[in-house]
PDB file of C-alpha atoms in Angstrom:
ATOM      1  CA  MET A 181     -19.302  59.995  39.662  1.00  0.00           C
ATOM      2  CA  GLU A 182     -19.309  58.013  42.793  1.00  0.00           C
ATOM      3  CA  THR A 183     -22.288  55.670  43.312  1.00  0.00           C
ATOM      4  CA  ASP A 184     -23.509  53.587  46.067  1.00  0.00           C
ATOM      5  CA  VAL A 185     -22.875  49.864  45.714  1.00  0.00           C
ATOM      6  CA  SER A 186     -25.864  48.820  47.770  1.00  0.00           C
ATOM      7  CA  ARG A 187     -28.870  50.433  49.381  1.00  0.00           C
ATOM      8  CA  PHE A 188     -27.961  48.731  52.669  1.00  0.00           C
ATOM      9  CA  GLY A 189     -24.278  49.909  52.741  1.00  0.00           C
ATOM     10  CA  VAL A 190     -21.190  47.746  52.602  1.00  0.00           C
ATOM     11  CA  VAL A 191     -18.744  46.049  54.949  1.00  0.00           C
ATOM     12  CA  GLU A 192     -14.990  46.360  53.667  1.00  0.00           C
ATOM     13  CA  PRO A 193     -13.088  43.085  53.824  1.00  0.00           C
ATOM     14  CA  GLU A 194     -10.796  44.285  56.664  1.00  0.00           C
ATOM     15  CA  ASP A 195     -13.989  44.657  58.833  1.00  0.00           C
ATOM     16  CA  LEU A 196     -15.271  41.128  58.333  1.00  0.00           C
ATOM     17  CA  PRO A 197     -14.666  38.100  60.606  1.00  0.00           C
ATOM     18  CA  THR A 198     -11.306  36.424  60.043  1.00  0.00           C
ATOM     19  CA  ASP A 199     -12.655  33.395  58.148  1.00  0.00           C
ATOM     20  CA  LEU A 200     -14.548  35.536  55.698  1.00  0.00           C
ATOM     21  CA  ARG A 201     -11.788  38.111  55.297  1.00  0.00           C
ATOM     22  CA  GLU A 202      -9.397  35.234  54.401  1.00  0.00           C
ATOM     23  CA  ARG A 203     -11.928  33.602  51.954  1.00  0.00           C
ATOM     24  CA  ILE A 204     -12.606  36.721  50.189  1.00  0.00           C
ATOM     25  CA  GLY A 205      -8.925  37.682  50.175  1.00  0.00           C
ATOM     26  CA  VAL A 206      -8.273  34.606  48.028  1.00  0.00           C
ATOM     27  CA  ILE A 207     -11.009  35.725  45.538  1.00  0.00           C
ATOM     28  CA  ALA A 208      -9.705  39.276  45.451  1.00  0.00           C
ATOM     29  CA  GLU A 209      -6.253  38.062  44.946  1.00  0.00           C
ATOM     30  CA  LYS A 210      -7.196  35.891  42.036  1.00  0.00           C
ATOM     31  CA  SER A 211      -9.528  38.575  40.465  1.00  0.00           C
ATOM     32  CA  GLY A 212      -7.567  41.675  41.352  1.00  0.00           C
ATOM     33  CA  PHE A 213     -10.533  43.309  43.167  1.00  0.00           C
ATOM     34  CA  VAL A 214     -13.274  42.528  45.841  1.00  0.00           C
ATOM     35  CA  PRO A 215     -16.552  41.632  44.038  1.00  0.00           C
ATOM     36  CA  ASN A 216     -19.206  44.012  45.430  1.00  0.00           C
ATOM     37  CA  ILE A 217     -21.547  41.238  46.313  1.00  0.00           C
ATOM     38  CA  PHE A 218     -19.243  40.223  49.252  1.00  0.00           C
ATOM     39  CA  ARG A 219     -19.164  43.877  50.487  1.00  0.00           C
ATOM     40  CA  ALA A 220     -22.800  44.058  50.258  1.00  0.00           C
ATOM     41  CA  LEU A 221     -23.612  40.739  52.070  1.00  0.00           C
ATOM     42  CA  GLY A 222     -20.862  41.387  54.714  1.00  0.00           C
ATOM     43  CA  HIS A 223     -23.075  43.043  57.205  1.00  0.00           C
ATOM     44  CA  ARG A 224     -24.629  39.629  57.651  1.00  0.00           C
ATOM     45  CA  PRO A 225     -21.665  37.239  57.975  1.00  0.00           C
ATOM     46  CA  ALA A 226     -23.683  34.105  58.629  1.00  0.00           C
ATOM     47  CA  GLU A 227     -25.615  34.695  55.472  1.00  0.00           C
ATOM     48  CA  LEU A 228     -22.504  35.486  53.556  1.00  0.00           C
ATOM     49  CA  ARG A 229     -20.893  32.143  54.821  1.00  0.00           C
ATOM     50  CA  ALA A 230     -24.025  30.108  53.779  1.00  0.00           C
ATOM     51  CA  PHE A 231     -24.193  31.872  50.297  1.00  0.00           C
ATOM     52  CA  LEU A 232     -20.418  31.165  49.714  1.00  0.00           C
ATOM     53  CA  ASP A 233     -20.727  27.599  50.937  1.00  0.00           C
ATOM     54  CA  TYR A 234     -23.557  26.721  48.636  1.00  0.00           C
ATOM     55  CA  HIS A 235     -22.100  28.720  45.752  1.00  0.00           C
ATOM     56  CA  ASP A 236     -18.826  26.777  45.953  1.00  0.00           C
ATOM     57  CA  ALA A 237     -20.704  23.439  46.388  1.00  0.00           C
ATOM     58  CA  LEU A 238     -22.343  24.071  43.044  1.00  0.00           C
ATOM     59  CA  MET A 239     -19.990  26.115  41.023  1.00  0.00           C
ATOM     60  CA  GLU A 240     -16.718  24.566  41.970  1.00  0.00           C
ATOM     61  CA  ARG A 241     -17.461  20.897  41.363  1.00  0.00           C
ATOM     62  CA  SER A 242     -15.090  19.179  38.823  1.00  0.00           C
ATOM     63  CA  ASP A 243     -17.428  16.588  37.569  1.00  0.00           C
ATOM     64  CA  GLY A 244     -20.521  16.988  35.372  1.00  0.00           C
ATOM     65  CA  LEU A 245     -21.088  20.293  33.876  1.00  0.00           C
ATOM     66  CA  SER A 246     -17.982  22.182  32.950  1.00  0.00           C
ATOM     67  CA  LYS A 247     -17.171  25.532  34.713  1.00  0.00           C
ATOM     68  CA  ALA A 248     -18.264  27.482  31.570  1.00  0.00           C
ATOM     69  CA  GLU A 249     -21.596  25.444  31.459  1.00  0.00           C
ATOM     70  CA  ARG A 250     -22.136  26.379  35.126  1.00  0.00           C
ATOM     71  CA  GLU A 251     -21.738  30.040  34.190  1.00  0.00           C
ATOM     72  CA  LEU A 252     -24.010  29.623  31.193  1.00  0.00           C
ATOM     73  CA  VAL A 253     -26.655  28.594  33.627  1.00  0.00           C
ATOM     74  CA  VAL A 254     -26.026  31.699  35.848  1.00  0.00           C
ATOM     75  CA  VAL A 255     -26.123  34.089  32.902  1.00  0.00           C
ATOM     76  CA  ALA A 256     -29.324  32.630  31.451  1.00  0.00           C
ATOM     77  CA  THR A 257     -31.054  32.575  34.780  1.00  0.00           C
ATOM     78  CA  SER A 258     -29.867  36.149  35.639  1.00  0.00           C
ATOM     79  CA  GLY A 259     -30.855  37.530  32.184  1.00  0.00           C
ATOM     80  CA  ALA A 260     -34.399  35.946  32.561  1.00  0.00           C
ATOM     81  CA  ASN A 261     -34.545  37.548  36.005  1.00  0.00           C
ATOM     82  CA  HIS A 262     -33.174  41.021  34.706  1.00  0.00           C
ATOM     83  CA  CYS A 263     -30.376  40.990  37.229  1.00  0.00           C
ATOM     84  CA  THR A 264     -27.881  43.457  36.095  1.00  0.00           C
ATOM     85  CA  TYR A 265     -25.275  42.623  38.759  1.00  0.00           C
ATOM     86  CA  CYS A 266     -25.135  38.806  37.958  1.00  0.00           C
ATOM     87  CA  VAL A 267     -25.459  39.328  34.203  1.00  0.00           C
ATOM     88  CA  VAL A 268     -22.475  41.507  34.331  1.00  0.00           C
ATOM     89  CA  ALA A 269     -20.384  39.601  37.051  1.00  0.00           C
ATOM     90  CA  HIS A 270     -21.091  36.166  35.626  1.00  0.00           C
ATOM     91  CA  GLY A 271     -21.088  37.227  32.103  1.00  0.00           C
ATOM     92  CA  ALA A 272     -17.508  38.351  32.638  1.00  0.00           C
ATOM     93  CA  ILE A 273     -16.664  34.931  34.167  1.00  0.00           C
ATOM     94  CA  LEU A 274     -18.420  33.031  31.276  1.00  0.00           C
ATOM     95  CA  ARG A 275     -16.582  35.123  28.778  1.00  0.00           C
ATOM     96  CA  VAL A 276     -13.212  34.010  30.393  1.00  0.00           C
ATOM     97  CA  ARG A 277     -14.278  30.403  30.853  1.00  0.00           C
ATOM     98  CA  ALA A 278     -15.848  29.816  27.428  1.00  0.00           C
ATOM     99  CA  LYS A 279     -13.055  31.905  25.711  1.00  0.00           C
ATOM    100  CA  ASP A 280     -15.833  33.625  23.891  1.00  0.00           C
ATOM    101  CA  PRO A 281     -16.093  37.570  24.123  1.00  0.00           C
ATOM    102  CA  GLU A 282     -19.914  37.511  22.887  1.00  0.00           C
ATOM    103  CA  LEU A 283     -21.551  34.473  24.271  1.00  0.00           C
ATOM    104  CA  ALA A 284     -22.622  36.073  27.654  1.00  0.00           C
ATOM    105  CA  ASP A 285     -24.161  39.125  25.953  1.00  0.00           C
ATOM    106  CA  ARG A 286     -25.961  36.843  23.475  1.00  0.00           C
ATOM    107  CA  VAL A 287     -27.395  34.577  26.193  1.00  0.00           C
ATOM    108  CA  SER A 288     -28.287  37.322  28.630  1.00  0.00           C
ATOM    109  CA  SER A 289     -30.078  39.519  26.122  1.00  0.00           C
ATOM    110  CA  ASN A 290     -31.965  36.695  24.260  1.00  0.00           C
ATOM    111  CA  PRO A 291     -31.384  33.225  25.638  1.00  0.00           C
ATOM    112  CA  TRP A 292     -34.341  31.782  23.522  1.00  0.00           C
ATOM    113  CA  GLN A 293     -32.696  32.584  20.163  1.00  0.00           C
ATOM    114  CA  VAL A 294     -28.965  32.426  20.842  1.00  0.00           C
ATOM    115  CA  GLU A 295     -27.252  29.751  18.780  1.00  0.00           C
ATOM    116  CA  LEU A 296     -25.944  26.971  20.895  1.00  0.00           C
ATOM    117  CA  ASP A 297     -24.946  23.311  20.297  1.00  0.00           C
ATOM    118  CA  GLU A 298     -27.433  20.729  21.407  1.00  0.00           C
ATOM    119  CA  ARG A 299     -26.064  20.366  24.911  1.00  0.00           C
ATOM    120  CA  GLY A 300     -25.911  24.263  25.490  1.00  0.00           C
ATOM    121  CA  ARG A 301     -29.294  24.613  24.267  1.00  0.00           C
ATOM    122  CA  ALA A 302     -30.614  21.970  26.650  1.00  0.00           C
ATOM    123  CA  ILE A 303     -28.906  23.482  29.585  1.00  0.00           C
ATOM    124  CA  VAL A 304     -30.123  27.007  28.855  1.00  0.00           C
ATOM    125  CA  ASP A 305     -33.740  25.690  28.118  1.00  0.00           C
ATOM    126  CA  LEU A 306     -33.809  23.923  31.335  1.00  0.00           C
ATOM    127  CA  ALA A 307     -32.585  26.880  33.446  1.00  0.00           C
ATOM    128  CA  LEU A 308     -35.154  29.101  31.618  1.00  0.00           C
ATOM    129  CA  ALA A 309     -37.961  26.541  32.216  1.00  0.00           C
ATOM    130  CA  LEU A 310     -37.202  26.566  36.091  1.00  0.00           C
ATOM    131  CA  ALA A 311     -36.308  30.355  36.352  1.00  0.00           C
ATOM    132  CA  GLN A 312     -39.420  31.791  34.394  1.00  0.00           C
ATOM    133  CA  ASP A 313     -42.269  29.785  35.726  1.00  0.00           C
ATOM    134  CA  SER A 314     -41.222  27.133  38.217  1.00  0.00           C
ATOM    135  CA  ALA A 315     -44.758  26.179  38.872  1.00  0.00           C
ATOM    136  CA  THR A 316     -45.221  24.746  35.390  1.00  0.00           C
ATOM    137  CA  PHE A 317     -41.823  22.935  35.400  1.00  0.00           C
ATOM    138  CA  GLY A 318     -42.230  19.354  35.000  1.00  0.00           C
ATOM    139  CA  ASP A 319     -41.316  15.991  33.205  1.00  0.00           C
ATOM    140  CA  PHE A 320     -41.340  17.448  29.715  1.00  0.00           C
ATOM    141  CA  ASP A 321     -38.546  19.804  30.669  1.00  0.00           C
ATOM    142  CA  LEU A 322     -36.554  16.941  32.201  1.00  0.00           C
ATOM    143  CA  GLU A 323     -37.106  14.728  29.268  1.00  0.00           C
ATOM    144  CA  SER A 324     -35.850  17.333  26.886  1.00  0.00           C
ATOM    145  CA  ALA A 325     -32.629  17.604  28.859  1.00  0.00           C
ATOM    146  CA  ARG A 326     -32.235  13.915  29.032  1.00  0.00           C
ATOM    147  CA  GLU A 327     -32.729  13.568  25.163  1.00  0.00           C
ATOM    148  CA  ALA A 328     -29.969  16.010  24.702  1.00  0.00           C
ATOM    149  CA  GLY A 329     -27.686  13.940  26.852  1.00  0.00           C
ATOM    150  CA  LEU A 330     -27.670  15.501  30.238  1.00  0.00           C
ATOM    151  CA  THR A 331     -27.175  13.022  33.039  1.00  0.00           C
ATOM    152  CA  GLU A 332     -29.361  13.183  36.200  1.00  0.00           C
ATOM    153  CA  ASP A 333     -26.624  14.872  38.185  1.00  0.00           C
ATOM    154  CA  GLU A 334     -26.113  17.461  35.402  1.00  0.00           C
ATOM    155  CA  ILE A 335     -29.816  18.218  35.325  1.00  0.00           C
ATOM    156  CA  TRP A 336     -29.814  18.499  39.147  1.00  0.00           C
ATOM    157  CA  ASP A 337     -26.904  20.861  38.947  1.00  0.00           C
ATOM    158  CA  VAL A 338     -28.699  23.038  36.305  1.00  0.00           C
ATOM    159  CA  GLY A 339     -31.731  23.074  38.633  1.00  0.00           C
ATOM    160  CA  ALA A 340     -29.754  23.851  41.803  1.00  0.00           C
ATOM    161  CA  ILE A 341     -27.740  26.723  40.118  1.00  0.00           C
ATOM    162  CA  THR A 342     -30.708  28.224  38.797  1.00  0.00           C
ATOM    163  CA  ALA A 343     -32.529  28.085  42.193  1.00  0.00           C
ATOM    164  CA  LEU A 344     -29.463  29.621  43.886  1.00  0.00           C
ATOM    165  CA  PHE A 345     -29.070  32.455  41.452  1.00  0.00           C
ATOM    166  CA  ALA A 346     -32.780  33.206  41.407  1.00  0.00           C
ATOM    167  CA  MET A 347     -32.254  33.889  45.083  1.00  0.00           C
ATOM    168  CA  SER A 348     -29.041  35.703  44.262  1.00  0.00           C
ATOM    169  CA  ASN A 349     -30.720  37.902  41.614  1.00  0.00           C
ATOM    170  CA  ARG A 350     -33.493  38.880  44.121  1.00  0.00           C
ATOM    171  CA  LEU A 351     -30.891  39.939  46.751  1.00  0.00           C
ATOM    172  CA  ALA A 352     -29.197  41.961  44.019  1.00  0.00           C
ATOM    173  CA  HIS A 353     -32.578  43.659  43.183  1.00  0.00           C
ATOM    174  CA  LEU A 354     -33.428  44.296  47.001  1.00  0.00           C
ATOM    175  CA  THR A 355     -29.942  45.845  47.471  1.00  0.00           C
ATOM    176  CA  ALA A 356     -29.696  47.694  44.235  1.00  0.00           C
ATOM    177  CA  LEU A 357     -26.286  46.120  43.897  1.00  0.00           C
ATOM    178  CA  ARG A 358     -23.968  47.679  41.488  1.00  0.00           C
ATOM    179  CA  PRO A 359     -21.396  45.625  39.473  1.00  0.00           C
ATOM    180  CA  ASN A 360     -17.722  46.307  39.852  1.00  0.00           C
ATOM    181  CA  ALA A 361     -16.393  48.392  36.902  1.00  0.00           C
ATOM    182  CA  GLU A 362     -13.684  45.580  36.509  1.00  0.00           C
ATOM    183  CA  PHE A 363     -16.314  42.985  35.348  1.00  0.00           C
ATOM    184  CA  PHE A 364     -17.305  45.134  32.227  1.00  0.00           C
ATOM    185  CA  LEU A 365     -14.141  44.534  30.433  1.00  0.00           C
ATOM    186  CA  MET A 366     -13.143  41.052  31.596  1.00  0.00           C
ATOM    187  CA  GLY A 367     -12.773  38.483  28.794  1.00  0.00           C
ATOM    188  CA  ARG A 368     -13.683  41.074  26.039  1.00  0.00           C
ATOM    189  CA  SER A 369     -10.384  40.738  24.305  1.00  0.00           C
ATOM    190  CA  PRO A 370      -7.655  38.165  24.461  1.00  0.00           C
ATOM    191  CA  ARG A 371      -4.812  38.710  27.067  1.00  0.00           C
TER     192      ARG A 371
END
């Protein structure tokens, strides 16, 4: 059964401005498909550029948090915000980067009880504290992360990633964004 990807329609990559078409083409070549988020945000090219720039600035850094830890933040945040698109899409990326076919499901369904090492627990708890009730977020949350060994830069990254994906989660809710079918199977079994 064919379903809509977004309440607001989509723009196919070939109809995007050249810079975005090339940028998304690299992602599509690597993954084998065009993630629906790019098609859904394509009707607002300036916003898609800004989203991609901030996403890449946070998620593609090579220092501090590992790429798997960055995805852990996204999945915990998106699970807390009940964002199906981001849980499915970034859950797939987390499964691949963590080389763990179960972690994303456990984190997204019950991040408070999932068994993690001390560092992972601190990362998830910090993301949840900010994602759930940012008005009560404070020094206690930061101190717990520091005690677990997170650096100031890593704490900043957890907070910034949580904030970006809180926004992304809300855009996905606004658009009723559907995950690509390809995401559901990624990282479930060894290649």
